[in-house]
């Protein structure tokens, strides 16, 4: 479905990243072992995640409903999380084994693409993203800080003009913008290489100079990129997290598995290098950026990004505890 360009003018209020009712990337699945508890925050909202003895991951509001102790200091007992203060125990639904009544706010959790995803809200509004295929291998890199707000990061991904000025790419045809539902915005395009750097030459060789890209924004919090180079395919998923220390981005890379020993490890390393080399060019530009929404709205694709992000649902104030 191709979306018509809607009107856009100041002032338009965009939601806070931590309040978006969407899937948020917590970190790699390997970071939370069986019986382990993890503290994690969504802006002003604090959560705890724990992996029960059954292997399932659960997410609960951070402060005990009894007297407010932080459950990050709790202990996993079977498939329950035990409060460190009075040893009240909560299961993955938030029900309290001590009173038999709901005690903690619970949040939906899935593990996908080697990562833990949490939905910010009691009811899932859209399914978690599926990127690549079932036979793909994923690897995550450590999160890094970006010194700007979340909206310019998202807009930068969809800024096709900066492909030419920053990334030395030229479009081979007009981009196609799609909006399948209220929570998904996608653009497809094919580009060619105009740069002469090492990663540029490698990309040109691998793709025969036809780089087919599918870029998708999922709920405002997750960006995915699927790149088809003809000879090889790779994927990237970027999770945005707003903390008290600033905005952080975590990247997950993927490539297709191989039955030949060592080949998929090499493919994953190449995908990581190409994507990282590409993204590093943006970091200096985004550092300290004061995003001008009115200027961005002059671009037809970015205008659709602004319309989309302004329409995303937020968690209610009484759900932030």
mmCIF file with all atom_site columns, C-alpha atoms in Angstrom, residues 24 26-27 31-33 35-52 56-65 68-76 79-84 88-95 103-110 116-120 241 319-321:
data_model
loop_
_atom_site.group_PDB
_atom_site.id
_atom_site.type_symbol
_atom_site.label_atom_id
_atom_site.label_alt_id
_atom_site.label_comp_id
_atom_site.label_asym_id
_atom_site.label_entity_id
_atom_site.label_seq_id
_atom_site.pdbx_PDB_ins_code
_atom_site.Cartn_x
_atom_site.Cartn_y
_atom_site.Cartn_z
_atom_site.occupancy
_atom_site.B_iso_or_equiv
_atom_site.pdbx_formal_charge
_atom_site.auth_seq_id
_atom_site.auth_comp_id
_atom_site.auth_asym_id
_atom_site.auth_atom_id
_atom_site.pdbx_PDB_model_num
ATOM 1  C CA . UNK A 1 24  ? 11.611 -2.178  22.836 1.00 0.00 ? 24  UNK A CA 1
ATOM 2  C CA . UNK A 1 26  ? 16.333 -4.828  25.919 1.00 0.00 ? 26  UNK A CA 1
ATOM 3  C CA . UNK A 1 27  ? 19.539 -6.589  24.903 1.00 0.00 ? 27  UNK A CA 1
ATOM 4  C CA . UNK A 1 31  ? 22.711 -11.365 28.812 1.00 0.00 ? 31  UNK A CA 1
ATOM 5  C CA . UNK A 1 32  ? 19.984 -12.944 30.963 1.00 0.00 ? 32  UNK A CA 1
ATOM 6  C CA . UNK A 1 33  ? 20.822 -16.436 32.167 1.00 0.00 ? 33  UNK A CA 1
ATOM 7  C CA . UNK A 1 35  ? 17.840 -17.629 37.495 1.00 0.00 ? 35  UNK A CA 1
ATOM 8  C CA . UNK A 1 36  ? 19.167 -14.136 36.771 1.00 0.00 ? 36  UNK A CA 1
ATOM 9  C CA . UNK A 1 37  ? 17.463 -10.755 37.349 1.00 0.00 ? 37  UNK A CA 1
ATOM 10 C CA . UNK A 1 38  ? 18.080 -7.636  35.221 1.00 0.00 ? 38  UNK A CA 1
ATOM 11 C CA . UNK A 1 39  ? 17.177 -4.000  35.859 1.00 0.00 ? 39  UNK A CA 1
ATOM 12 C CA . UNK A 1 40  ? 16.038 -2.061  32.810 1.00 0.00 ? 40  UNK A CA 1
ATOM 13 C CA . UNK A 1 41  ? 14.333 1.273   32.196 1.00 0.00 ? 41  UNK A CA 1
ATOM 14 C CA . UNK A 1 42  ? 12.137 2.940   29.606 1.00 0.00 ? 42  UNK A CA 1
ATOM 15 C CA . UNK A 1 43  ? 12.749 6.577   30.355 1.00 0.00 ? 43  UNK A CA 1
ATOM 16 C CA . UNK A 1 44  ? 10.823 7.205   33.590 1.00 0.00 ? 44  UNK A CA 1
ATOM 17 C CA . UNK A 1 45  ? 9.503  3.637   33.770 1.00 0.00 ? 45  UNK A CA 1
ATOM 18 C CA . UNK A 1 46  ? 11.619 1.076   35.594 1.00 0.00 ? 46  UNK A CA 1
ATOM 19 C CA . UNK A 1 47  ? 11.289 -2.640  34.914 1.00 0.00 ? 47  UNK A CA 1
ATOM 20 C CA . UNK A 1 48  ? 12.916 -5.839  36.070 1.00 0.00 ? 48  UNK A CA 1
ATOM 21 C CA . UNK A 1 49  ? 13.361 -8.862  33.841 1.00 0.00 ? 49  UNK A CA 1
ATOM 22 C CA . UNK A 1 50  ? 14.072 -12.362 35.073 1.00 0.00 ? 50  UNK A CA 1
ATOM 23 C CA . UNK A 1 51  ? 14.550 -15.736 33.482 1.00 0.00 ? 51  UNK A CA 1
ATOM 24 C CA . UNK A 1 52  ? 12.814 -18.521 35.388 1.00 0.00 ? 52  UNK A CA 1
ATOM 25 C CA . UNK A 1 56  ? 11.118 -18.218 29.969 1.00 0.00 ? 56  UNK A CA 1
ATOM 26 C CA . UNK A 1 57  ? 11.839 -14.502 30.354 1.00 0.00 ? 57  UNK A CA 1
ATOM 27 C CA . UNK A 1 58  ? 9.372  -12.269 32.222 1.00 0.00 ? 58  UNK A CA 1
ATOM 28 C CA . UNK A 1 59  ? 9.153  -8.492  32.746 1.00 0.00 ? 59  UNK A CA 1
ATOM 29 C CA . UNK A 1 60  ? 7.517  -6.791  35.739 1.00 0.00 ? 60  UNK A CA 1
ATOM 30 C CA . UNK A 1 61  ? 7.273  -3.274  37.126 1.00 0.00 ? 61  UNK A CA 1
ATOM 31 C CA . UNK A 1 62  ? 10.343 -2.659  39.246 1.00 0.00 ? 62  UNK A CA 1
ATOM 32 C CA . UNK A 1 63  ? 8.937  -1.765  42.671 1.00 0.00 ? 63  UNK A CA 1
ATOM 33 C CA . UNK A 1 64  ? 7.129  -4.288  44.821 1.00 0.00 ? 64  UNK A CA 1
ATOM 34 C CA . UNK A 1 65  ? 3.401  -3.625  45.168 1.00 0.00 ? 65  UNK A CA 1
ATOM 35 C CA . UNK A 1 68  ? 7.950  -0.554  47.191 1.00 0.00 ? 68  UNK A CA 1
ATOM 36 C CA . UNK A 1 69  ? 11.233 -2.462  47.476 1.00 0.00 ? 69  UNK A CA 1
ATOM 37 C CA . UNK A 1 70  ? 13.116 -2.646  44.196 1.00 0.00 ? 70  UNK A CA 1
ATOM 38 C CA . UNK A 1 71  ? 12.758 -6.126  42.736 1.00 0.00 ? 71  UNK A CA 1
ATOM 39 C CA . UNK A 1 72  ? 16.096 -5.778  40.977 1.00 0.00 ? 72  UNK A CA 1
ATOM 40 C CA . UNK A 1 73  ? 17.570 -7.065  44.231 1.00 0.00 ? 73  UNK A CA 1
ATOM 41 C CA . UNK A 1 74  ? 15.207 -10.021 44.255 1.00 0.00 ? 74  UNK A CA 1
ATOM 42 C CA . UNK A 1 75  ? 15.861 -13.713 43.770 1.00 0.00 ? 75  UNK A CA 1
ATOM 43 C CA . UNK A 1 76  ? 14.473 -16.134 41.207 1.00 0.00 ? 76  UNK A CA 1
ATOM 44 C CA . UNK A 1 79  ? 9.538  -19.418 37.855 1.00 0.00 ? 79  UNK A CA 1
ATOM 45 C CA . UNK A 1 80  ? 8.810  -16.713 40.437 1.00 0.00 ? 80  UNK A CA 1
ATOM 46 C CA . UNK A 1 81  ? 10.647 -13.547 41.423 1.00 0.00 ? 81  UNK A CA 1
ATOM 47 C CA . UNK A 1 82  ? 10.982 -13.152 45.205 1.00 0.00 ? 82  UNK A CA 1
ATOM 48 C CA . UNK A 1 83  ? 11.046 -9.667  46.713 1.00 0.00 ? 83  UNK A CA 1
ATOM 49 C CA . UNK A 1 84  ? 14.222 -9.029  48.761 1.00 0.00 ? 84  UNK A CA 1
ATOM 50 C CA . UNK A 1 88  ? 6.619  -12.001 48.429 1.00 0.00 ? 88  UNK A CA 1
ATOM 51 C CA . UNK A 1 89  ? 6.814  -14.001 45.203 1.00 0.00 ? 89  UNK A CA 1
ATOM 52 C CA . UNK A 1 90  ? 5.478  -12.952 41.795 1.00 0.00 ? 90  UNK A CA 1
ATOM 53 C CA . UNK A 1 91  ? 5.064  -15.065 38.689 1.00 0.00 ? 91  UNK A CA 1
ATOM 54 C CA . UNK A 1 92  ? 5.459  -13.884 35.093 1.00 0.00 ? 92  UNK A CA 1
ATOM 55 C CA . UNK A 1 93  ? 1.882  -12.564 35.016 1.00 0.00 ? 93  UNK A CA 1
ATOM 56 C CA . UNK A 1 94  ? 2.530  -10.417 38.098 1.00 0.00 ? 94  UNK A CA 1
ATOM 57 C CA . UNK A 1 95  ? 0.286  -12.545 40.332 1.00 0.00 ? 95  UNK A CA 1
ATOM 58 C CA . UNK A 1 103 ? 0.473  -7.501  42.475 1.00 0.00 ? 103 UNK A CA 1
ATOM 59 C CA . UNK A 1 104 ? 2.906  -6.354  39.801 1.00 0.00 ? 104 UNK A CA 1
ATOM 60 C CA . UNK A 1 105 ? 2.272  -4.887  36.383 1.00 0.00 ? 105 UNK A CA 1
ATOM 61 C CA . UNK A 1 106 ? 3.511  -7.409  33.820 1.00 0.00 ? 106 UNK A CA 1
ATOM 62 C CA . UNK A 1 107 ? 4.764  -6.657  30.307 1.00 0.00 ? 107 UNK A CA 1
ATOM 63 C CA . UNK A 1 108 ? 4.750  -8.971  27.263 1.00 0.00 ? 108 UNK A CA 1
ATOM 64 C CA . UNK A 1 109 ? 8.159  -10.410 26.378 1.00 0.00 ? 109 UNK A CA 1
ATOM 65 C CA . UNK A 1 110 ? 9.484  -12.301 23.351 1.00 0.00 ? 110 UNK A CA 1
ATOM 66 C CA . UNK A 1 116 ? 14.921 -9.831  24.244 1.00 0.00 ? 116 UNK A CA 1
ATOM 67 C CA . UNK A 1 117 ? 12.017 -7.558  23.273 1.00 0.00 ? 117 UNK A CA 1
ATOM 68 C CA . UNK A 1 118 ? 9.539  -6.045  25.753 1.00 0.00 ? 118 UNK A CA 1
ATOM 69 C CA . UNK A 1 119 ? 6.236  -4.441  24.799 1.00 0.00 ? 119 UNK A CA 1
ATOM 70 C CA . UNK A 1 120 ? 5.551  -1.196  26.649 1.00 0.00 ? 120 UNK A CA 1
ATOM 71 C CA . UNK A 1 241 ? 16.443 3.204   24.196 1.00 0.00 ? 241 UNK A CA 1
ATOM 72 C CA . UNK A 1 319 ? 0.826  3.181   33.452 1.00 0.00 ? 319 UNK A CA 1
ATOM 73 C CA . UNK A 1 320 ? 4.253  4.701   33.967 1.00 0.00 ? 320 UNK A CA 1
ATOM 74 C CA . UNK A 1 321 ? 4.787  3.516   37.536 1.00 0.00 ? 321 UNK A CA 1
#
